[in-house]
């Protein structure tokens, strides 16, 4: 009996070992070990990257053929390096650098030697490839940007680095990945999935054919096409208006949260970051410390919001019951407190809420702000109530959107001032600048545009987003779910009326557009910089927010023009033009358009370096561009105006590309 048990035990153990060996040989050996087997050559088949369309169906990003010179370090035989380098237009030192890096990565795996050959270079090299054993040419797709606009929106693709490879095993050396904009936000959607072919080699390292008749080979899965929310015509128009100026424009559709335009200037042509010159061009853009074209001012620049922020203080005052629409406050060219004075421009006095908004009275909002903070005996409690209301409009956070970069801005609370002054050692006069959008308050243009959309909707907003449609998928529900503010709906109407009156007989009366009921708010924010450790005041920023029409609004926007003097001077004009271009696709105020195109602010941006005095006076002289430059911009304008938003027209015009 014991003998039978012993035989059975031995048979069972043998069966377990045989089963495990079968699993390792057939399953793991058939798939996983193929990647490590030096007798098997791996050839990746790269998928078509998804196309990108604007909201009206205009093709913005497609693909073009690209040819990469590949090599397997251990298979490279002695060669004429001088001839090879001459064909590839590189130095011999560069040859050595690339080879050693790839050998260190893996001597057995394919690596990219030179990416993105042109068709001409490919043709001349292909004839001589047989002379360079261990090297071969691999064809794949490269991006082709069908437009010269929206570089900050579209982004670019570039080679993966070691950190990305270590983080995500999908990527191998030489693979491309989205680096900025939607190319990185929707990388997995756009890239697709690589296919692979396993090629059996003999002992002389010659290809014999598909390993096991190709049973382990996979086909590439193409990336999905996407439609983004951007209106390409409006984006192009915004970038044109911001020529020779630094700043950002964000336009949002209030009813959906879809971003209609996302302008950041100075900008660049996205095709600069395509092909073999990408690295050189990227370095030039990156090292431009004055213009900072890679810095997305619409998403990353944190500015004091200035007077548009006063609207929130009015709403909070109504919600907290510390002020009514008819309460009046006097203004004697400003608001005096504690031996100091917050200045204000000349206007009628005293003012109620409507007059306070359309006259942008600092004294009015200083009174409202103090009532909010001093509502309770403890200003810390009032400050936190105020802070929570402000944050409900999406300020002070990243907005949880699908954009690749951003900044949270800054909304202070009681802890902010406890740290600055100590607990119970401060009050409303210590932070009175918050009343007029200065002080510790910082916002990005997209946050201010989103705040404007919430006001346009009378109390709620949809998370701003760039994606409109993904082929074969549905977009995230968070983009279709409304976010409600802490302000009751009934408090918005008097505020909206005040913003409407800004255009009727207030600070934006000079930029009215006939036939469109625009609600807006001008803003001027003080601008400081440190030069050699010394804090200096520069020319003020020009700020404007607006939405239109007054009822059932179609567009809400925020505009920041750095060093633009005051709200109505640059930003207000641009806002009116953007609104009319989007709603009517025409311009009835060519005087505004010509003025904005003709005047530059480049002289202002040069002042910190030239030593010229800063123009903080609203009567400071302007700097017109030359007549040839102006005519060039007018020619660009004519091209933009000739474009159609009609999806059928767009489809007909670009049919050859599709």
XYZ file of C-alpha atoms in Angstrom:
658
model
C 0.000 0.000 0.000
C 2.807 2.399 0.910
C 4.500 1.653 -2.390
C 1.366 2.618 -4.321
C 1.111 5.836 -2.318
C 4.762 6.652 -3.029
C 4.314 5.979 -6.778
C 1.166 8.141 -6.785
C 2.909 10.986 -4.990
C 5.832 10.857 -7.421
C 3.408 10.824 -10.375
C 1.492 13.796 -8.960
C 4.651 15.839 -8.426
C 5.828 14.926 -11.933
C 2.483 15.995 -13.373
C 2.734 19.356 -11.575
C 6.253 19.938 -12.942
C 5.193 18.959 -16.471
C 2.165 21.264 -16.291
C 4.297 24.157 -15.069
C 6.887 23.504 -17.784
C 4.113 23.412 -20.407
C 2.752 26.734 -19.087
C 6.167 28.380 -19.170
C 6.990 27.071 -22.646
C 3.653 27.559 -24.371
C 2.059 30.481 -22.554
C 4.793 32.653 -21.115
C 7.415 31.352 -23.484
C 5.092 31.999 -26.395
C 4.322 35.585 -25.511
C 6.321 37.157 -22.720
C 9.660 35.561 -23.570
C 9.358 36.640 -27.198
C 10.224 40.161 -26.096
C 13.488 38.925 -24.538
C 14.412 36.308 -27.150
C 17.391 37.570 -29.143
C 16.535 35.208 -32.002
C 13.265 37.046 -32.541
C 13.207 40.490 -34.117
C 10.394 42.739 -32.971
C 8.888 45.152 -35.494
C 6.318 47.619 -34.174
C 3.496 48.730 -36.415
C 2.460 52.225 -35.356
C -1.218 53.137 -35.630
C -2.751 56.184 -37.262
C -3.049 58.927 -34.671
C -6.550 60.338 -34.383
C -7.522 63.484 -36.282
C -8.655 66.645 -34.483
C -11.591 68.761 -35.679
C -13.008 72.046 -34.413
C -16.635 72.364 -33.257
C -17.815 73.067 -36.821
C -15.964 70.154 -38.412
C -12.880 72.005 -39.629
C -9.859 69.700 -39.717
C -7.142 71.107 -37.459
C -4.715 68.204 -37.054
C -4.006 65.301 -39.404
C -1.021 63.042 -40.120
C 1.812 62.911 -42.621
C 4.216 60.058 -43.424
C 7.437 59.999 -41.452
C 10.513 57.816 -41.800
C 12.678 56.865 -38.827
C 16.147 55.366 -39.125
C 16.130 52.460 -36.662
C 18.932 50.185 -35.449
C 19.670 47.299 -33.112
C 23.033 48.068 -31.443
C 24.304 44.462 -31.236
C 23.563 43.914 -34.930
C 25.477 46.936 -36.209
C 28.549 45.928 -38.233
C 31.569 48.118 -39.048
C 30.515 50.830 -41.485
C 31.668 53.998 -43.167
C 30.499 56.393 -40.448
C 31.525 59.485 -42.408
C 29.304 58.525 -45.345
C 26.477 57.512 -43.026
C 26.652 60.778 -41.063
C 26.775 62.799 -44.272
C 23.616 61.099 -45.519
C 21.857 61.824 -42.213
C 23.302 65.352 -41.942
C 24.772 64.802 -38.475
C 28.226 65.057 -36.893
C 30.253 61.954 -36.066
C 30.136 62.888 -32.365
C 26.342 62.780 -32.570
C 26.533 59.284 -34.103
C 28.579 58.091 -31.136
C 26.268 59.752 -28.612
C 23.121 58.146 -30.056
C 24.722 54.724 -30.367
C 26.016 54.645 -26.791
C 22.704 55.785 -25.319
C 20.780 53.089 -27.204
C 23.334 50.397 -26.321
C 23.022 51.322 -22.660
C 19.211 51.139 -22.916
C 19.321 47.681 -24.568
C 21.808 46.228 -27.060
C 19.160 43.810 -28.350
C 16.110 46.068 -28.746
C 15.404 48.384 -31.689
C 16.034 52.081 -31.049
C 15.443 55.204 -33.086
C 18.683 56.520 -34.533
C 17.308 59.520 -36.447
C 13.598 60.301 -36.415
C 11.430 62.129 -38.939
C 13.349 61.920 -42.207
C 11.900 64.010 -45.006
C 10.720 62.258 -48.158
C 13.799 63.540 -49.977
C 16.240 62.310 -47.306
C 14.430 58.985 -47.159
C 14.717 58.517 -50.923
C 18.477 59.153 -50.986
C 19.143 56.969 -47.932
C 16.928 54.053 -48.949
C 19.159 53.237 -51.931
C 22.213 52.764 -49.672
C 20.694 51.138 -46.574
C 22.079 47.710 -47.590
C 25.582 49.068 -46.843
C 24.732 49.741 -43.195
C 23.986 46.423 -41.537
C 21.952 46.651 -38.332
C 20.097 49.756 -39.548
C 16.684 49.834 -41.211
C 13.952 52.380 -41.973
C 10.599 52.317 -40.226
C 7.626 54.232 -41.549
C 5.106 55.857 -39.220
C 2.858 58.892 -38.993
C 3.897 62.362 -37.930
C 1.553 65.193 -37.035
C 0.522 67.759 -39.603
C -1.188 70.848 -38.224
C -3.587 72.089 -40.883
C -3.644 75.524 -39.274
C -1.218 78.129 -37.963
C -3.376 78.977 -34.919
C -4.068 77.463 -31.513
C -0.594 76.178 -30.671
C -1.428 76.338 -26.944
C -4.704 74.481 -27.593
C -3.443 71.750 -29.902
C -0.036 71.150 -28.322
C 2.522 68.880 -29.977
C 4.070 65.425 -29.804
C 7.668 64.499 -29.065
C 9.848 61.550 -28.100
C 9.369 59.880 -24.740
C 12.097 60.250 -22.150
C 13.442 57.751 -19.643
C 11.022 58.865 -16.925
C 7.991 58.209 -19.143
C 9.328 54.803 -20.196
C 9.866 53.842 -16.555
C 6.373 55.012 -15.631
C 4.478 53.415 -18.533
C 5.759 50.176 -20.117
C 3.633 50.792 -23.243
C 6.246 53.253 -24.461
C 9.647 52.254 -25.849
C 12.654 54.394 -26.704
C 11.864 56.513 -29.766
C 8.084 56.392 -29.307
C 6.137 59.637 -29.580
C 3.800 61.049 -26.966
C 1.629 64.134 -26.570
C 3.648 66.868 -24.879
C 1.241 69.799 -24.548
C -2.374 70.810 -25.179
C -4.959 68.277 -26.292
C -2.166 66.061 -27.634
C -1.275 65.262 -24.016
C -4.757 65.613 -22.448
C -6.156 63.010 -24.852
C -2.953 61.062 -25.549
C -4.432 57.592 -24.946
C -7.480 58.400 -27.050
C -5.500 59.818 -29.970
C -2.508 57.454 -30.024
C -4.324 54.121 -30.542
C -2.449 50.878 -29.785
C 0.719 49.656 -31.495
C 0.739 46.407 -33.418
C 3.769 44.099 -33.418
C 5.316 41.495 -35.698
C 7.728 38.811 -34.444
C 10.340 37.824 -37.056
C 12.343 34.602 -36.640
C 16.093 34.935 -37.317
C 18.648 32.225 -38.057
C 22.058 31.779 -36.418
C 23.542 34.163 -38.991
C 21.094 36.844 -37.878
C 19.133 36.691 -41.134
C 15.362 37.034 -41.199
C 13.582 33.736 -41.840
C 10.006 34.974 -41.737
C 7.142 35.365 -39.241
C 7.669 33.514 -35.983
C 5.241 30.526 -35.832
C 3.437 31.819 -38.908
C 2.573 35.061 -37.127
C 0.189 33.619 -34.527
C 1.446 36.118 -31.933
C 1.467 39.114 -34.272
C -1.056 41.872 -33.584
C -2.505 44.562 -35.799
C -2.347 48.210 -34.771
C -5.523 49.793 -33.443
C -5.920 53.326 -34.845
C -6.472 56.253 -32.530
C -9.902 57.832 -32.250
C -10.754 61.087 -33.979
C -11.875 63.847 -31.638
C -13.875 67.044 -32.024
C -12.896 69.878 -29.732
C -15.067 72.755 -28.559
C -12.903 75.483 -30.093
C -14.378 77.655 -32.849
C -11.362 77.921 -35.184
C -12.581 81.158 -36.757
C -13.098 82.853 -33.389
C -9.731 81.533 -32.175
C -7.977 82.952 -35.241
C -9.738 86.296 -34.814
C -8.772 86.502 -31.139
C -5.124 85.735 -31.914
C -5.140 88.438 -34.600
C -6.566 91.066 -32.235
C -3.903 90.179 -29.666
C -1.010 90.637 -32.117
C 1.768 92.759 -30.560
C 0.207 92.326 -27.120
C 0.752 89.954 -24.205
C -2.210 88.347 -22.500
C -5.045 85.880 -22.804
C -8.634 85.507 -23.975
C -10.945 82.756 -22.787
C -14.422 82.472 -24.315
C -16.965 79.963 -22.976
C -20.459 78.891 -24.024
C -22.380 79.400 -20.741
C -25.044 76.776 -21.506
C -22.482 73.973 -21.817
C -19.099 75.070 -20.436
C -17.541 74.426 -23.844
C -14.470 76.577 -24.480
C -14.984 78.537 -27.702
C -11.598 80.263 -27.789
C -8.440 79.922 -25.712
C -6.018 82.597 -26.839
C -2.558 83.113 -25.371
C -0.145 85.619 -26.852
C 2.581 85.811 -27.949
C 2.039 82.497 -29.711
C 3.698 80.460 -32.481
C 2.871 78.233 -35.435
C 2.309 74.666 -34.124
C 4.124 73.238 -37.153
C 7.388 74.594 -35.714
C 7.335 71.652 -33.310
C 7.062 68.980 -36.002
C 9.886 66.998 -37.575
C 13.653 67.059 -37.167
C 13.736 70.776 -36.345
C 11.442 70.314 -33.344
C 14.259 70.269 -30.798
C 15.933 73.393 -32.201
C 12.663 75.307 -32.453
C 11.529 74.213 -29.002
C 14.771 75.500 -27.480
C 14.274 78.893 -29.136
C 10.708 79.158 -27.854
C 11.652 77.919 -24.385
C 14.532 80.377 -24.032
C 12.511 83.416 -25.128
C 12.290 84.916 -21.632
C 10.563 88.134 -22.747
C 7.704 86.806 -24.896
C 7.391 83.365 -23.230
C 5.392 81.833 -26.110
C 5.198 78.409 -24.404
C 3.561 79.966 -21.338
C -0.218 79.680 -21.651
C -1.380 82.962 -20.180
C -5.058 82.023 -20.474
C -4.578 79.032 -18.151
C -1.429 79.680 -16.148
C -1.043 83.426 -15.639
C -2.411 84.544 -12.268
C -3.427 88.195 -12.288
C -5.290 90.409 -9.804
C -8.836 90.351 -11.278
C -9.400 94.053 -10.623
C -12.848 95.615 -10.871
C -14.699 92.599 -12.405
C -14.263 91.019 -8.975
C -16.461 93.762 -7.463
C -19.472 91.959 -8.915
C -18.883 89.004 -6.584
C -18.754 91.306 -3.579
C -22.114 92.767 -4.587
C -23.614 89.266 -4.889
C -22.182 88.175 -1.536
C -23.454 91.353 0.109
C -26.978 90.624 -1.155
C -26.797 86.956 -0.143
C -25.599 87.813 3.380
C -28.233 90.524 3.742
C -25.736 93.255 4.623
C -26.722 95.516 1.721
C -29.724 96.150 -0.541
C -29.741 97.289 -4.130
C -30.872 100.753 -3.000
C -28.351 101.375 -0.217
C -26.264 104.387 -1.198
C -22.657 105.163 -0.399
C -20.780 108.410 -0.934
C -17.538 108.698 -2.835
C -15.232 111.660 -2.431
C -12.747 110.543 -5.086
C -12.199 107.437 -3.015
C -12.670 105.766 0.366
C -10.781 106.986 3.444
C -9.923 104.647 6.305
C -7.308 104.568 9.076
C -5.402 107.553 7.766
C -5.257 106.050 4.261
C -7.322 106.473 1.124
C -8.390 104.084 -1.616
C -8.651 106.366 -4.642
C -11.448 106.458 -7.221
C -12.168 108.289 -10.472
C -14.658 111.141 -10.772
C -18.384 110.279 -10.995
C -21.757 111.104 -9.420
C -22.200 110.492 -5.686
C -23.758 108.929 -3.655
C -24.442 105.720 -5.608
C -26.707 102.703 -5.226
C -25.683 99.218 -6.376
C -26.530 99.774 -10.033
C -24.540 102.995 -10.139
C -21.727 101.427 -8.156
C -21.387 98.692 -10.791
C -21.579 100.743 -13.977
C -19.406 103.520 -12.538
C -17.027 100.956 -11.014
C -16.908 102.929 -7.764
C -14.168 101.799 -5.371
C -15.774 103.526 -2.371
C -19.095 101.745 -2.939
C -17.497 98.300 -2.904
C -15.188 99.125 -0.010
C -18.322 99.770 2.073
C -19.987 96.553 0.901
C -16.876 94.472 1.583
C -16.491 95.848 5.110
C -20.118 95.022 5.881
C -19.547 91.429 4.761
C -16.394 90.882 6.826
C -17.730 92.790 9.863
C -21.142 91.074 9.875
C -20.086 89.055 12.927
C -17.987 90.190 15.879
C -15.123 88.021 14.692
C -13.765 89.147 11.263
C -12.254 85.657 10.797
C -15.781 84.219 10.610
C -16.848 86.884 8.124
C -13.717 86.303 6.060
C -14.365 82.557 5.791
C -17.990 83.146 4.796
C -16.793 85.549 2.096
C -14.072 83.135 0.943
C -16.468 80.184 0.620
C -18.900 82.243 -1.459
C -16.108 83.335 -3.804
C -14.805 79.789 -4.211
C -18.265 78.553 -5.195
C -17.738 80.394 -8.510
C -14.761 78.155 -9.313
C -12.099 80.571 -8.110
C -9.155 79.342 -6.059
C -8.978 75.877 -7.682
C -7.998 74.100 -10.895
C -11.643 73.715 -12.023
C -11.177 69.936 -12.542
C -11.126 70.380 -16.319
C -9.494 68.442 -19.167
C -6.783 70.975 -19.930
C -3.134 69.976 -19.702
C -1.952 72.917 -17.576
C -3.433 75.400 -15.133
C -3.053 77.322 -11.901
C -5.373 77.471 -8.866
C -5.240 81.229 -8.423
C -5.558 82.486 -4.865
C -8.572 83.254 -2.698
C -7.580 84.172 0.885
C -9.371 83.042 4.037
C -8.944 83.719 7.747
C -5.851 81.506 7.938
C -4.169 83.709 5.329
C -4.378 86.752 7.600
C -3.765 84.837 10.830
C -0.414 83.873 9.326
C 0.287 87.440 8.192
C -0.796 89.343 11.303
C -1.568 86.795 14.023
C -4.922 85.519 15.289
C -7.413 88.245 16.318
C -4.959 90.953 15.259
C -6.532 92.006 11.983
C -9.847 93.275 10.596
C -11.546 94.272 7.343
C -9.327 97.317 6.801
C -6.242 95.082 6.718
C -7.398 93.485 3.464
C -9.676 96.137 1.981
C -8.008 95.756 -1.421
C -9.964 92.492 -1.789
C -13.030 94.716 -2.257
C -11.738 95.822 -5.662
C -10.002 92.656 -6.841
C -6.486 93.494 -5.674
C -4.775 92.481 -2.430
C -4.300 88.760 -1.987
C -6.808 87.803 -4.712
C -5.390 86.222 -7.874
C -7.266 84.619 -10.763
C -6.473 83.123 -14.151
C -8.355 84.252 -17.273
C -10.172 80.909 -17.513
C -11.370 81.254 -13.913
C -12.664 84.751 -14.587
C -14.398 83.604 -17.795
C -16.000 80.759 -15.853
C -17.132 83.217 -13.146
C -18.717 85.319 -15.898
C -20.506 82.252 -17.286
C -21.902 81.525 -13.807
C -23.282 85.071 -13.611
C -24.690 84.780 -17.148
C -26.479 81.572 -16.051
C -27.750 83.319 -12.903
C -26.011 81.058 -10.431
C -24.424 77.955 -11.947
C -21.711 76.887 -14.371
C -20.589 73.807 -16.246
C -16.968 72.769 -15.821
C -15.040 74.409 -18.682
C -13.766 71.761 -21.089
C -12.130 71.369 -24.485
C -13.614 68.035 -25.639
C -16.875 67.981 -27.573
C -16.974 64.513 -29.127
C -14.815 61.371 -29.172
C -15.330 58.874 -31.959
C -16.993 55.807 -30.448
C -17.100 57.204 -26.899
C -19.137 59.497 -24.665
C -17.572 62.405 -22.787
C -17.288 62.453 -19.003
C -20.553 63.242 -17.205
C -18.786 65.832 -15.044
C -18.822 68.163 -18.049
C -22.602 68.012 -18.370
C -23.414 68.355 -14.656
C -24.099 71.918 -13.430
C -22.118 73.319 -10.487
C -24.226 75.680 -8.381
C -22.870 78.713 -6.566
C -23.858 79.636 -3.010
C -25.796 82.721 -4.208
C -29.575 82.558 -4.612
C -30.876 83.058 -8.147
C -32.924 86.186 -7.330
C -29.796 88.162 -6.468
C -28.349 87.915 -9.977
C -30.839 90.084 -11.886
C -29.775 93.434 -10.387
C -26.148 92.500 -10.980
C -26.837 91.561 -14.612
C -28.663 94.867 -15.063
C -25.668 96.715 -13.644
C -23.355 94.925 -16.093
C -25.743 95.778 -18.929
C -25.629 99.424 -17.892
C -21.818 99.332 -18.025
C -22.382 99.301 -21.799
C -25.400 101.639 -21.747
C -23.923 104.574 -19.858
C -21.002 103.281 -17.840
C -17.289 102.674 -18.287
C -17.802 100.686 -21.533
C -20.269 103.033 -23.231
C -17.708 103.776 -25.932
C -17.488 100.147 -27.099
C -21.183 99.364 -27.587
C -22.242 97.104 -30.447
C -25.565 97.980 -32.045
C -28.147 95.204 -31.953
C -26.452 93.047 -29.275
C -27.275 93.351 -25.584
C -23.845 92.902 -24.006
C -23.294 92.796 -20.259
C -19.777 93.564 -19.135
C -17.408 94.966 -16.563
C -14.223 96.922 -17.090
C -11.177 96.317 -14.948
C -7.829 97.923 -14.276
C -5.337 96.062 -12.128
C -2.142 97.450 -10.695
C 0.937 95.711 -11.989
C 4.155 95.285 -10.022
C 7.482 93.639 -10.765
C 10.740 93.141 -8.918
C 13.778 94.545 -10.720
C 17.117 93.916 -8.998
C 15.204 93.107 -5.804
C 13.244 96.372 -5.863
C 9.446 96.350 -6.202
C 8.402 98.667 -9.015
C 5.022 99.586 -10.453
C 4.549 98.931 -14.168
C 1.765 100.043 -16.474
C -1.614 98.701 -15.329
C -3.254 95.618 -16.851
C -6.364 96.082 -18.991
C -9.133 93.624 -18.005
C -12.660 93.025 -19.249
C -15.362 90.410 -18.726
C -18.566 90.182 -20.750
C -21.409 87.931 -21.813
C -24.068 88.247 -24.501
C -26.883 88.360 -25.186
C -28.242 89.515 -21.836
C -30.878 86.745 -21.887
C -30.077 83.216 -23.105
C -26.370 84.078 -23.439
C -24.284 82.352 -26.090
C -20.827 83.533 -25.073
C -19.040 84.603 -21.887
C -15.452 85.765 -21.929
C -12.580 87.234 -19.976
C -9.751 89.238 -21.500
C -6.432 90.226 -19.939
C -4.080 92.550 -21.792
C -0.848 92.968 -19.890
C 0.274 96.603 -19.459
C -2.854 97.663 -21.386
C -3.471 100.836 -19.280
C -7.179 100.451 -18.298
C -10.129 98.167 -18.972
C -11.883 99.913 -21.848
C -8.713 100.894 -23.679
C -7.710 97.488 -25.064
C -9.600 94.648 -23.357
C -13.029 96.300 -23.672
C -12.642 96.881 -27.399
C -11.427 93.326 -27.951
C -14.356 91.924 -25.929
C -16.960 93.753 -28.020
C -15.316 92.593 -31.252
C -15.104 88.962 -30.082
C -18.763 88.961 -29.040
C -19.990 90.353 -32.355
C -17.725 88.091 -34.423
C -19.085 85.009 -32.663
C -22.762 85.957 -32.570
C -23.145 87.667 -35.965
C -19.963 86.607 -37.799
C -19.558 90.217 -38.870
C -18.163 93.472 -37.510
C -20.150 96.724 -37.396
C -17.450 98.581 -35.444
C -14.503 98.641 -37.863
C -13.247 101.676 -35.938
C -12.618 99.451 -32.902
C -11.102 96.712 -35.037
C -8.706 99.040 -36.863
C -7.664 100.697 -33.595
C -6.862 97.383 -31.897
C -4.902 96.119 -34.906
C -2.961 99.343 -35.355
C -1.661 99.843 -31.817
C 1.081 97.769 -30.203
C 2.162 97.348 -26.592
C 5.605 95.979 -27.379
C 7.173 99.234 -26.185
C 5.609 98.652 -22.748
C 7.067 95.154 -22.462
C 10.527 96.487 -23.314
C 10.513 99.137 -20.556
C 11.802 96.931 -17.710
C 14.861 96.276 -19.876
C 15.253 99.705 -21.502
C 14.890 101.811 -18.351
C 12.092 103.943 -19.834
C 9.444 105.202 -17.364
C 6.254 103.196 -17.063
C 2.984 104.681 -18.336
C 0.515 104.354 -15.486
C -1.380 107.397 -16.712
C -4.457 106.609 -18.801
C -3.445 109.403 -21.196
C -0.074 107.823 -21.970
C 0.860 107.876 -25.644
C 0.271 104.795 -27.764
C 2.693 103.123 -30.138
C 1.278 102.453 -33.650
C 2.787 99.724 -35.792
C 4.229 100.506 -39.225
C 1.967 100.732 -42.254
C 3.368 97.529 -43.873
C 2.770 95.617 -40.600
C -0.764 96.993 -40.406
C -1.527 95.992 -44.010
C -0.194 92.498 -43.296
C -2.604 92.164 -40.369
C -5.462 93.399 -42.552
C -4.605 90.710 -45.093
C -4.774 88.076 -42.349
C -8.111 89.541 -41.294
C -9.468 89.141 -44.820
C -8.453 85.464 -44.806
C -10.225 84.905 -41.487
C -13.365 86.669 -42.716
C -13.433 84.500 -45.837
C -13.687 81.320 -43.778
C -17.089 79.733 -43.292
C -18.478 78.239 -40.100
C -21.032 76.198 -42.047
C -20.184 72.495 -41.575
C -21.266 71.667 -45.146
C -19.002 74.351 -46.613
C -16.114 73.185 -44.431
C -16.611 69.559 -45.445
C -16.676 70.499 -49.137
C -13.506 72.622 -48.908
C -11.412 70.055 -47.083
C -12.824 66.936 -48.722
C -9.513 66.181 -50.406
C -7.768 65.972 -47.020
C -10.264 63.560 -45.558
